[in-house]
mmCIF file of C-alpha atoms and ligand atoms in Angstrom:
data_model
loop_
_atom_site.group_PDB
_atom_site.id
_atom_site.type_symbol
_atom_site.label_atom_id
_atom_site.label_comp_id
_atom_site.label_asym_id
_atom_site.label_seq_id
_atom_site.Cartn_x
_atom_site.Cartn_y
_atom_site.Cartn_z
ATOM 1 C CA UNK A 1 -86.278 -24.327 34.276
ATOM 2 C CA UNK A 2 -88.214 -22.036 32.964
ATOM 3 C CA UNK A 3 -85.304 -21.068 30.376
ATOM 4 C CA UNK A 4 -85.147 -24.629 29.432
ATOM 5 C CA UNK A 5 -89.095 -25.037 28.801
ATOM 6 C CA UNK A 6 -88.950 -22.143 26.301
ATOM 7 C CA UNK A 7 -85.688 -24.076 24.794
ATOM 8 C CA UNK A 8 -88.410 -27.139 24.484
ATOM 9 C CA UNK A 9 -90.928 -24.912 23.052
ATOM 10 C CA UNK A 10 -89.168 -23.923 20.831
ATOM 11 C CA UNK A 11 -87.464 -26.555 19.457
ATOM 12 C CA UNK A 12 -90.362 -28.046 18.980
ATOM 13 C CA UNK A 13 -92.304 -25.573 16.780
ATOM 14 C CA UNK A 14 -88.761 -25.853 15.308
ATOM 15 C CA UNK A 15 -89.294 -29.305 14.178
ATOM 16 C CA UNK A 16 -93.055 -28.935 13.376
ATOM 17 C CA UNK A 17 -92.739 -26.465 10.330
ATOM 18 C CA UNK A 18 -94.295 -28.813 7.926
ATOM 19 C CA UNK A 19 -93.039 -27.046 4.083
ATOM 20 C CA UNK A 20 -95.617 -27.748 1.675
ATOM 21 C CA UNK A 21 -93.641 -27.207 -1.783
ATOM 22 C CA UNK A 22 -95.429 -26.557 -4.891
ATOM 23 C CA UNK A 23 -93.022 -25.870 -7.522
ATOM 24 C CA UNK A 24 -95.957 -24.361 -10.662
ATOM 25 C CA UNK A 25 -97.837 -21.665 -9.844
ATOM 26 C CA UNK A 26 -99.739 -19.090 -12.608
ATOM 27 C CA UNK A 27 -101.335 -17.367 -9.939
ATOM 28 C CA UNK A 28 -99.102 -14.005 -10.743
ATOM 29 C CA UNK A 29 -101.230 -13.839 -13.760
ATOM 30 C CA UNK A 30 -104.474 -12.856 -11.596
ATOM 31 C CA UNK A 31 -102.652 -10.779 -9.799
ATOM 32 C CA UNK A 32 -101.196 -8.932 -12.798
ATOM 33 C CA UNK A 33 -104.307 -9.152 -15.140
ATOM 34 C CA UNK A 34 -107.112 -9.009 -12.610
ATOM 35 C CA UNK A 35 -106.088 -7.488 -10.191
ATOM 36 C CA UNK A 36 -107.058 -10.128 -7.472
ATOM 37 C CA UNK A 37 -106.198 -9.777 -4.526
ATOM 38 C CA UNK A 38 -105.070 -13.414 -3.389
ATOM 39 C CA UNK A 39 -105.004 -12.633 0.998
ATOM 40 C CA UNK A 40 -108.885 -13.615 0.468
ATOM 41 C CA UNK A 41 -110.747 -16.439 -0.451
ATOM 42 C CA UNK A 42 -112.100 -15.831 -3.308
ATOM 43 C CA UNK A 43 -114.652 -18.131 -5.805
ATOM 44 C CA UNK A 44 -112.900 -17.890 -8.329
ATOM 45 C CA UNK A 45 -109.918 -19.226 -9.801
ATOM 46 C CA UNK A 46 -107.261 -22.598 -8.342
ATOM 47 C CA UNK A 47 -105.362 -20.637 -5.886
ATOM 48 C CA UNK A 48 -105.490 -17.885 -2.900
ATOM 49 C CA UNK A 49 -103.325 -17.525 0.561
ATOM 50 C CA UNK A 50 -106.189 -18.773 3.244
ATOM 51 C CA UNK A 51 -106.960 -21.747 0.458
ATOM 52 C CA UNK A 52 -102.897 -22.509 -0.036
ATOM 53 C CA UNK A 53 -103.628 -22.660 4.111
ATOM 54 C CA UNK A 54 -106.099 -25.548 3.661
ATOM 55 C CA UNK A 55 -104.822 -27.429 1.092
ATOM 56 C CA UNK A 56 -100.928 -27.351 3.630
ATOM 57 C CA UNK A 57 -99.051 -24.879 1.113
ATOM 58 C CA UNK A 58 -96.432 -22.886 2.399
ATOM 59 C CA UNK A 59 -94.092 -22.523 -0.840
ATOM 60 C CA UNK A 60 -95.556 -21.493 -3.324
ATOM 61 C CA UNK A 61 -93.328 -21.286 -6.943
ATOM 62 C CA UNK A 62 -94.918 -18.461 -8.322
ATOM 63 C CA UNK A 63 -94.124 -18.581 -12.363
ATOM 64 C CA UNK A 64 -93.845 -15.548 -13.882
ATOM 65 C CA UNK A 65 -95.160 -16.496 -16.930
ATOM 66 C CA UNK A 66 -94.709 -14.368 -20.875
ATOM 67 C CA UNK A 67 -96.434 -15.901 -23.529
ATOM 68 C CA UNK A 68 -93.826 -16.928 -26.258
ATOM 69 C CA UNK A 69 -95.257 -13.865 -28.636
ATOM 70 C CA UNK A 70 -93.683 -11.486 -25.831
ATOM 71 C CA UNK A 71 -90.942 -10.895 -28.240
ATOM 72 C CA UNK A 72 -87.393 -9.510 -27.548
ATOM 73 C CA UNK A 73 -87.606 -6.633 -25.158
ATOM 74 C CA UNK A 74 -91.860 -7.300 -25.144
ATOM 75 C CA UNK A 75 -91.380 -9.891 -22.893
ATOM 76 C CA UNK A 76 -88.473 -8.322 -20.703
ATOM 77 C CA UNK A 77 -91.352 -5.750 -19.612
ATOM 78 C CA UNK A 78 -93.810 -8.055 -19.055
ATOM 79 C CA UNK A 79 -91.246 -9.951 -16.961
ATOM 80 C CA UNK A 80 -90.936 -7.088 -14.923
ATOM 81 C CA UNK A 81 -94.475 -6.510 -14.942
ATOM 82 C CA UNK A 82 -95.833 -9.173 -13.426
ATOM 83 C CA UNK A 83 -92.399 -8.855 -10.865
ATOM 84 C CA UNK A 84 -93.654 -5.527 -9.853
ATOM 85 C CA UNK A 85 -97.416 -7.174 -9.678
ATOM 86 C CA UNK A 86 -95.245 -9.550 -6.905
ATOM 87 C CA UNK A 87 -93.579 -6.906 -5.319
ATOM 88 C CA UNK A 88 -96.871 -5.286 -4.548
ATOM 89 C CA UNK A 89 -99.090 -8.291 -2.884
ATOM 90 C CA UNK A 90 -95.450 -8.315 -0.688
ATOM 91 C CA UNK A 91 -95.716 -4.479 0.213
ATOM 92 C CA UNK A 92 -98.661 -4.835 1.064
ATOM 93 C CA UNK A 93 -99.732 -7.501 3.111
ATOM 94 C CA UNK A 94 -95.800 -8.131 4.805
ATOM 95 C CA UNK A 95 -97.699 -10.590 7.457
ATOM 96 C CA UNK A 96 -99.028 -12.782 5.192
ATOM 97 C CA UNK A 97 -96.473 -13.230 2.264
ATOM 98 C CA UNK A 98 -92.593 -12.809 1.463
ATOM 99 C CA UNK A 99 -89.673 -12.764 -0.631
ATOM 100 C CA UNK A 100 -87.750 -15.845 -0.187
ATOM 101 C CA UNK A 101 -84.634 -16.077 -2.018
ATOM 102 C CA UNK A 102 -83.395 -20.042 -0.782
ATOM 103 C CA UNK A 103 -84.278 -22.558 1.406
ATOM 104 C CA UNK A 104 -82.983 -21.118 4.990
ATOM 105 C CA UNK A 105 -85.586 -18.308 3.962
ATOM 106 C CA UNK A 106 -88.540 -20.624 3.256
ATOM 107 C CA UNK A 107 -87.622 -22.335 6.387
ATOM 108 C CA UNK A 108 -87.697 -19.168 8.374
ATOM 109 C CA UNK A 109 -91.037 -17.408 6.825
ATOM 110 C CA UNK A 110 -92.847 -20.934 7.126
ATOM 111 C CA UNK A 111 -91.937 -20.479 10.686
ATOM 112 C CA UNK A 112 -93.465 -17.001 11.006
ATOM 113 C CA UNK A 113 -96.896 -18.854 9.605
ATOM 114 C CA UNK A 114 -95.873 -16.783 6.512
ATOM 115 C CA UNK A 115 -95.904 -18.004 2.914
ATOM 116 C CA UNK A 116 -92.179 -18.081 1.500
ATOM 117 C CA UNK A 117 -92.724 -17.198 -2.519
ATOM 118 C CA UNK A 118 -90.249 -18.167 -4.165
ATOM 119 C CA UNK A 119 -90.357 -16.783 -8.193
ATOM 120 C CA UNK A 120 -89.736 -18.085 -11.376
ATOM 121 C CA UNK A 121 -89.784 -17.247 -14.886
ATOM 122 C CA UNK A 122 -91.287 -18.674 -17.389
ATOM 123 C CA UNK A 123 -89.352 -19.778 -20.069
ATOM 124 C CA UNK A 124 -85.960 -18.326 -21.987
ATOM 125 C CA UNK A 125 -87.141 -15.901 -24.306
ATOM 126 C CA UNK A 126 -87.711 -13.847 -21.717
ATOM 127 C CA UNK A 127 -83.915 -13.027 -21.144
ATOM 128 C CA UNK A 128 -83.341 -12.293 -24.835
ATOM 129 C CA UNK A 129 -80.674 -13.829 -25.473
ATOM 130 C CA UNK A 130 -78.430 -11.949 -22.691
ATOM 131 C CA UNK A 131 -76.574 -13.054 -19.676
ATOM 132 C CA UNK A 132 -77.290 -9.575 -18.504
ATOM 133 C CA UNK A 133 -80.575 -9.556 -18.397
ATOM 134 C CA UNK A 134 -80.895 -13.354 -16.569
ATOM 135 C CA UNK A 135 -78.630 -12.051 -13.917
ATOM 136 C CA UNK A 136 -80.816 -8.892 -12.882
ATOM 137 C CA UNK A 137 -84.109 -10.696 -13.444
ATOM 138 C CA UNK A 138 -82.039 -13.242 -10.677
ATOM 139 C CA UNK A 139 -81.194 -9.959 -8.793
ATOM 140 C CA UNK A 140 -85.124 -8.800 -8.487
ATOM 141 C CA UNK A 141 -85.007 -12.488 -6.394
ATOM 142 C CA UNK A 142 -86.372 -15.272 -9.229
ATOM 143 C CA UNK A 143 -84.774 -18.642 -8.564
ATOM 144 C CA UNK A 144 -85.919 -21.222 -10.840
ATOM 145 C CA UNK A 145 -85.747 -20.350 -15.080
ATOM 146 C CA UNK A 146 -88.349 -23.008 -17.137
ATOM 147 C CA UNK A 147 -86.088 -22.782 -20.632
ATOM 148 C CA UNK A 148 -88.582 -22.647 -22.562
ATOM 149 C CA UNK A 149 -92.685 -22.083 -22.796
ATOM 150 C CA UNK A 150 -94.519 -23.572 -25.740
ATOM 151 C CA UNK A 151 -92.322 -22.308 -28.519
ATOM 152 C CA UNK A 152 -88.372 -23.192 -29.597
ATOM 153 C CA UNK A 153 -86.523 -20.047 -29.156
ATOM 154 C CA UNK A 154 -83.170 -18.409 -30.624
ATOM 155 C CA UNK A 155 -81.498 -21.108 -28.054
ATOM 156 C CA UNK A 156 -83.134 -24.321 -27.242
ATOM 157 C CA UNK A 157 -85.581 -26.278 -28.628
ATOM 158 C CA UNK A 158 -89.586 -26.639 -27.084
ATOM 159 C CA UNK A 159 -91.313 -30.559 -26.414
ATOM 160 C CA UNK A 160 -94.584 -28.136 -28.187
ATOM 161 C CA UNK A 161 -92.630 -27.553 -31.636
ATOM 162 C CA UNK A 162 -90.499 -28.155 -34.416
ATOM 163 C CA UNK A 163 -86.892 -28.857 -32.844
ATOM 164 C CA UNK A 164 -84.977 -26.209 -34.767
ATOM 165 C CA UNK A 165 -81.681 -26.748 -32.922
ATOM 166 C CA UNK A 166 -81.271 -30.513 -32.275
ATOM 167 C CA UNK A 167 -81.141 -29.625 -28.259
ATOM 168 C CA UNK A 168 -79.778 -26.761 -26.762
ATOM 169 C CA UNK A 169 -77.157 -24.387 -28.522
ATOM 170 C CA UNK A 170 -74.102 -23.487 -27.763
ATOM 171 C CA UNK A 171 -75.588 -19.970 -26.280
ATOM 172 C CA UNK A 172 -77.861 -22.498 -24.381
ATOM 173 C CA UNK A 173 -75.249 -24.053 -22.846
ATOM 174 C CA UNK A 174 -73.543 -21.354 -21.659
ATOM 175 C CA UNK A 175 -77.517 -20.601 -20.186
ATOM 176 C CA UNK A 176 -77.292 -23.475 -17.893
ATOM 177 C CA UNK A 177 -73.785 -23.077 -16.814
ATOM 178 C CA UNK A 178 -75.031 -19.414 -15.657
ATOM 179 C CA UNK A 179 -78.202 -20.796 -14.298
ATOM 180 C CA UNK A 180 -75.305 -22.863 -11.959
ATOM 181 C CA UNK A 181 -73.014 -20.406 -10.843
ATOM 182 C CA UNK A 182 -75.923 -17.593 -9.844
ATOM 183 C CA UNK A 183 -77.493 -20.498 -7.747
ATOM 184 C CA UNK A 184 -81.061 -20.072 -9.972
ATOM 185 C CA UNK A 185 -82.903 -24.123 -10.368
ATOM 186 C CA UNK A 186 -82.474 -25.234 -14.392
ATOM 187 C CA UNK A 187 -86.282 -25.913 -14.447
ATOM 188 C CA UNK A 188 -86.749 -28.600 -17.471
ATOM 189 C CA UNK A 189 -90.398 -28.622 -17.958
ATOM 190 C CA UNK A 190 -91.716 -27.791 -21.536
ATOM 191 C CA UNK A 191 -87.712 -28.399 -23.121
ATOM 192 C CA UNK A 192 -88.090 -30.794 -25.701
ATOM 193 C CA UNK A 193 -86.485 -34.402 -25.122
ATOM 194 C CA UNK A 194 -82.986 -34.054 -27.008
ATOM 195 C CA UNK A 195 -82.861 -30.609 -25.206
ATOM 196 C CA UNK A 196 -83.695 -32.263 -21.807
ATOM 197 C CA UNK A 197 -80.700 -34.918 -22.489
ATOM 198 C CA UNK A 198 -78.170 -31.305 -23.775
ATOM 199 C CA UNK A 199 -79.041 -29.720 -20.074
ATOM 200 C CA UNK A 200 -77.890 -33.287 -18.079
ATOM 201 C CA UNK A 201 -74.960 -33.303 -19.829
ATOM 202 C CA UNK A 202 -73.978 -29.411 -18.768
ATOM 203 C CA UNK A 203 -75.550 -28.686 -15.674
ATOM 204 C CA UNK A 204 -73.367 -29.366 -12.188
ATOM 205 C CA UNK A 205 -76.745 -28.688 -9.761
ATOM 206 C CA UNK A 206 -79.783 -30.493 -9.981
ATOM 207 C CA UNK A 207 -82.508 -29.797 -12.240
ATOM 208 C CA UNK A 208 -86.035 -29.388 -11.624
ATOM 209 C CA UNK A 209 -89.232 -30.523 -13.647
ATOM 210 C CA UNK A 210 -91.743 -27.711 -12.171
ATOM 211 C CA UNK A 211 -94.758 -29.178 -14.019
ATOM 212 C CA UNK A 212 -94.532 -32.590 -14.916
ATOM 213 C CA UNK A 213 -96.064 -35.862 -15.253
ATOM 214 C CA UNK A 214 -95.338 -39.648 -16.173
ATOM 215 C CA UNK A 215 -95.243 -40.209 -20.142
ATOM 216 C CA UNK A 216 -95.468 -43.832 -19.491
ATOM 217 C CA UNK A 217 -99.340 -42.825 -18.098
ATOM 218 C CA UNK A 218 -100.782 -40.193 -20.500
ATOM 219 C CA UNK A 219 -98.327 -39.568 -23.898
ATOM 220 C CA UNK A 220 -97.972 -36.336 -24.319
ATOM 221 C CA UNK A 221 -94.997 -34.872 -25.037
ATOM 222 C CA UNK A 222 -95.607 -31.914 -21.680
ATOM 223 C CA UNK A 223 -94.868 -35.262 -19.979
ATOM 224 C CA UNK A 224 -90.885 -37.665 -19.345
ATOM 225 C CA UNK A 225 -91.022 -41.078 -20.207
ATOM 226 C CA UNK A 226 -89.579 -43.166 -17.926
ATOM 227 C CA UNK A 227 -86.129 -42.852 -19.243
ATOM 228 C CA UNK A 228 -86.399 -38.803 -19.055
ATOM 229 C CA UNK A 229 -87.659 -39.560 -14.858
ATOM 230 C CA UNK A 230 -84.526 -42.309 -14.498
ATOM 231 C CA UNK A 231 -82.367 -39.474 -15.316
ATOM 232 C CA UNK A 232 -83.780 -36.670 -13.384
ATOM 233 C CA UNK A 233 -83.900 -38.517 -9.919
ATOM 234 C CA UNK A 234 -79.526 -40.007 -11.403
ATOM 235 C CA UNK A 235 -79.038 -35.847 -11.321
ATOM 236 C CA UNK A 236 -80.272 -35.466 -7.598
ATOM 237 C CA UNK A 237 -83.749 -33.448 -9.787
ATOM 238 C CA UNK A 238 -87.489 -33.436 -9.191
ATOM 239 C CA UNK A 239 -90.476 -34.001 -11.484
ATOM 240 C CA UNK A 240 -93.131 -32.330 -10.080
ATOM 241 C CA UNK A 241 -96.864 -33.883 -10.934
ATOM 242 C CA UNK A 242 -98.925 -31.700 -13.078
ATOM 243 C CA UNK A 243 -102.469 -31.253 -12.448
ATOM 244 C CA UNK A 244 -103.432 -30.634 -16.951
ATOM 245 C CA UNK A 245 -106.295 -33.216 -17.117
ATOM 246 C CA UNK A 246 -104.669 -34.107 -20.167
ATOM 247 C CA UNK A 247 -101.239 -34.665 -17.975
ATOM 248 C CA UNK A 248 -102.974 -36.885 -15.983
ATOM 249 C CA UNK A 249 -105.429 -38.946 -18.033
ATOM 250 C CA UNK A 250 -104.818 -40.283 -21.874
ATOM 251 C CA UNK A 251 -108.725 -39.565 -22.731
ATOM 252 C CA UNK A 252 -108.054 -35.589 -22.072
ATOM 253 C CA UNK A 253 -104.660 -35.604 -24.029
ATOM 254 C CA UNK A 254 -106.143 -35.384 -27.866
ATOM 255 C CA UNK A 255 -107.709 -31.683 -26.267
ATOM 256 C CA UNK A 256 -104.116 -31.298 -24.635
ATOM 257 C CA UNK A 257 -102.745 -31.861 -27.812
ATOM 258 C CA UNK A 258 -105.536 -29.534 -29.898
ATOM 259 C CA UNK A 259 -104.386 -26.616 -27.901
ATOM 260 C CA UNK A 260 -100.591 -26.545 -28.407
ATOM 261 C CA UNK A 261 -101.812 -26.872 -31.737
ATOM 262 C CA UNK A 262 -103.888 -24.054 -31.550
ATOM 263 C CA UNK A 263 -100.766 -21.323 -29.689
ATOM 264 C CA UNK A 264 -99.201 -21.392 -33.407
ATOM 265 C CA UNK A 265 -101.404 -17.744 -33.437
ATOM 266 C CA UNK A 266 -98.497 -14.907 -32.573
ATOM 267 C CA UNK A 267 -100.873 -11.034 -33.340
ATOM 268 C CA UNK A 268 -97.508 -8.145 -34.548
ATOM 269 C CA UNK A 269 -98.726 -5.799 -31.706
ATOM 270 C CA UNK A 270 -96.346 -4.127 -29.276
ATOM 271 C CA UNK A 271 -96.642 -2.573 -25.765
ATOM 272 C CA UNK A 272 -100.141 -2.038 -24.315
ATOM 273 C CA UNK A 273 -102.121 -3.593 -27.498
ATOM 274 C CA UNK A 274 -99.565 -6.147 -26.697
ATOM 275 C CA UNK A 275 -100.919 -6.718 -23.234
ATOM 276 C CA UNK A 276 -104.381 -6.175 -23.720
ATOM 277 C CA UNK A 277 -103.966 -9.040 -26.523
ATOM 278 C CA UNK A 278 -103.091 -10.897 -23.829
ATOM 279 C CA UNK A 279 -105.089 -10.252 -21.133
ATOM 280 C CA UNK A 280 -108.049 -11.135 -23.152
ATOM 281 C CA UNK A 281 -106.244 -14.764 -24.310
ATOM 282 C CA UNK A 282 -106.599 -14.988 -19.860
ATOM 283 C CA UNK A 283 -110.030 -13.903 -19.986
ATOM 284 C CA UNK A 284 -111.129 -16.629 -22.372
ATOM 285 C CA UNK A 285 -109.320 -19.489 -20.795
ATOM 286 C CA UNK A 286 -110.634 -18.602 -17.767
ATOM 287 C CA UNK A 287 -114.026 -18.330 -19.140
ATOM 288 C CA UNK A 288 -113.248 -22.644 -20.994
ATOM 289 C CA UNK A 289 -114.947 -25.050 -18.497
ATOM 290 C CA UNK A 290 -114.035 -28.438 -20.729
ATOM 291 C CA UNK A 291 -115.883 -31.408 -19.854
ATOM 292 C CA UNK A 292 -112.914 -34.403 -18.123
ATOM 293 C CA UNK A 293 -112.104 -37.438 -17.426
ATOM 294 C CA UNK A 294 -109.490 -36.980 -14.797
ATOM 295 C CA UNK A 295 -109.239 -37.591 -10.901
ATOM 296 C CA UNK A 296 -107.476 -37.483 -7.907
ATOM 297 C CA UNK A 297 -106.178 -40.697 -7.799
ATOM 298 C CA UNK A 298 -104.741 -39.955 -11.718
ATOM 299 C CA UNK A 299 -103.160 -37.843 -10.052
ATOM 300 C CA UNK A 300 -101.684 -40.480 -7.587
ATOM 301 C CA UNK A 301 -101.150 -43.084 -9.810
ATOM 302 C CA UNK A 302 -98.368 -40.175 -11.540
ATOM 303 C CA UNK A 303 -96.959 -39.996 -8.430
ATOM 304 C CA UNK A 304 -97.313 -43.813 -7.906
ATOM 305 C CA UNK A 305 -95.898 -44.238 -10.888
ATOM 306 C CA UNK A 306 -92.954 -41.539 -10.780
ATOM 307 C CA UNK A 307 -91.707 -42.632 -7.324
ATOM 308 C CA UNK A 308 -91.982 -46.488 -8.741
ATOM 309 C CA UNK A 309 -89.173 -44.989 -12.172
ATOM 310 C CA UNK A 310 -87.084 -42.474 -9.697
ATOM 311 C CA UNK A 311 -87.303 -43.325 -5.716
ATOM 312 C CA UNK A 312 -88.912 -40.854 -2.847
ATOM 313 C CA UNK A 313 -86.564 -38.621 -3.102
ATOM 314 C CA UNK A 314 -87.090 -37.519 -6.538
ATOM 315 C CA UNK A 315 -90.319 -36.686 -7.247
ATOM 316 C CA UNK A 316 -92.654 -33.588 -6.357
ATOM 317 C CA UNK A 317 -95.808 -31.483 -7.043
ATOM 318 C CA UNK A 318 -95.897 -28.908 -9.580
ATOM 319 C CA UNK A 319 -99.341 -28.802 -9.844
ATOM 320 C CA UNK A 320 -99.706 -25.627 -12.281
ATOM 321 C CA UNK A 321 -102.635 -25.049 -10.392
ATOM 322 C CA UNK A 322 -104.334 -20.839 -12.582
ATOM 323 C CA UNK A 323 -102.522 -22.308 -15.709
ATOM 324 C CA UNK A 324 -104.971 -25.051 -15.969
ATOM 325 C CA UNK A 325 -108.368 -25.241 -17.176
ATOM 326 C CA UNK A 326 -110.327 -28.039 -16.105
ATOM 327 C CA UNK A 327 -108.249 -29.091 -12.377
ATOM 328 C CA UNK A 328 -109.009 -33.011 -11.305
ATOM 329 C CA UNK A 329 -111.839 -34.122 -10.007
ATOM 330 C CA UNK A 330 -111.766 -34.196 -5.873
ATOM 331 C CA UNK A 331 -108.579 -31.927 -6.554
ATOM 332 C CA UNK A 332 -110.371 -28.983 -7.515
ATOM 333 C CA UNK A 333 -108.408 -26.691 -6.146
ATOM 334 C CA UNK A 334 -104.799 -25.728 -4.072
ATOM 335 C CA UNK A 335 -107.160 -26.839 -1.105
ATOM 336 C CA UNK A 336 -107.246 -30.314 -1.586
ATOM 337 C CA UNK A 337 -103.976 -31.285 -1.731
ATOM 338 C CA UNK A 338 -104.629 -33.303 1.070
ATOM 339 C CA UNK A 339 -107.485 -35.447 -1.127
ATOM 340 C CA UNK A 340 -103.791 -36.648 -3.174
ATOM 341 C CA UNK A 341 -102.156 -36.571 0.469
ATOM 342 C CA UNK A 342 -105.493 -39.094 1.360
ATOM 343 C CA UNK A 343 -104.912 -41.266 -1.251
ATOM 344 C CA UNK A 344 -101.417 -41.530 -1.316
ATOM 345 C CA UNK A 345 -101.670 -42.358 2.241
ATOM 346 C CA UNK A 346 -104.775 -45.674 0.236
ATOM 347 C CA UNK A 347 -101.755 -46.623 -1.743
ATOM 348 C CA UNK A 348 -99.586 -47.315 1.864
ATOM 349 C CA UNK A 349 -97.533 -43.764 1.926
ATOM 350 C CA UNK A 350 -95.575 -43.003 4.774
ATOM 351 C CA UNK A 351 -95.951 -39.436 5.807
ATOM 352 C CA UNK A 352 -92.608 -39.313 6.029
ATOM 353 C CA UNK A 353 -92.847 -40.413 2.211
ATOM 354 C CA UNK A 354 -95.627 -37.793 2.228
ATOM 355 C CA UNK A 355 -93.289 -35.134 3.514
ATOM 356 C CA UNK A 356 -90.721 -35.864 0.944
ATOM 357 C CA UNK A 357 -93.660 -35.950 -1.853
ATOM 358 C CA UNK A 358 -95.307 -32.550 -0.898
ATOM 359 C CA UNK A 359 -91.862 -30.050 -0.345
ATOM 360 C CA UNK A 360 -89.383 -31.860 1.655
ATOM 361 C CA UNK A 361 -87.320 -32.470 -2.077
ATOM 362 C CA UNK A 362 -88.044 -29.626 -4.026
ATOM 363 C CA UNK A 363 -86.945 -27.697 -0.486
ATOM 364 C CA UNK A 364 -83.446 -30.216 -1.015
ATOM 365 C CA UNK A 365 -82.973 -28.668 -4.655
ATOM 366 C CA UNK A 366 -83.549 -25.546 -3.670
ATOM 367 C CA UNK A 367 -80.929 -25.530 -0.374
ATOM 368 C CA UNK A 368 -78.368 -27.450 -3.282
ATOM 369 C CA UNK A 369 -79.012 -25.337 -6.331
ATOM 370 C CA UNK A 370 -78.569 -21.627 -4.135
ATOM 371 C CA UNK A 371 -76.421 -23.148 -1.461
ATOM 372 C CA UNK A 372 -78.143 -22.755 1.680
HETATM 373 ZN ZN1 ZN B 1 -96.117 -23.911 -18.366
#
């Protein structure tokens, strides 16, 4: 009898585990540069473990983002530094956070009440045109790659740069096929529209837009058109709505466009001098607190629009927290995810729908791509 009761208790616990995914968080920059201990609640930044728990996010995609002014081997070195910073976090606090390599890992780690960290890289320049480097990233536990950042590189065009290749080159197509074969999620946030359609013509697996919103509501090139959102849904993929002010509210979009234009500067530095330059940029961005218009209701409107275009199974959340300067009012940090859920409930979304948007859909893609 006692065993039966125990079995029921375990089955209930199993059923109750909610997976909360945010498919794009930039917090590893703070862990590497500021030596932030994210197991402690912090008054700065948007993300730490106590605030993730409050907001119901237990499976963050941490981007190991390297600015595009890191060229060639420098970009690989910086990626490894970020990977090392993540490892130090896992090794110091195994009782709170662990690396997840697939959807089954996410569920197992979440069931033990820990944070399941999925590692991604943000920018194809980080592989230095070398599939061997891509494979080594996979072996280091990295399970997704955003194909470009703000600038085009040798094999793919970016949405915020002059087109150079008319989308994806032949080598770029090889990269997508190799990611499919390895079990790494192809992330099409940041790529040009043509690159996006080229990816869809090549990929055999669902892809994600880890942190993009709807161009119909805020006309910036980083957002997706309705046609792209429809095509993404047909591919089985997911769009993770970005909370950046310019992504959400057209009144903030002009500032975003101006900021994109500014990123042209590329220092002729290497090694520690380059790191110091990059770290100063990071600190300057943290200091800037622009006045903005975006609110939690804007975020809910983008989720709702994407659901209307793509259907309930193809929309997720990719906040870009710790990578955006001014989060929306009412959605100031990751603990406030509950406010977005409440705004969606007000629009008539049911709890099962909300669970799909806040994790279920992206977990499904992770399972399909990694195979478990
Ligand atoms: Zn980004």
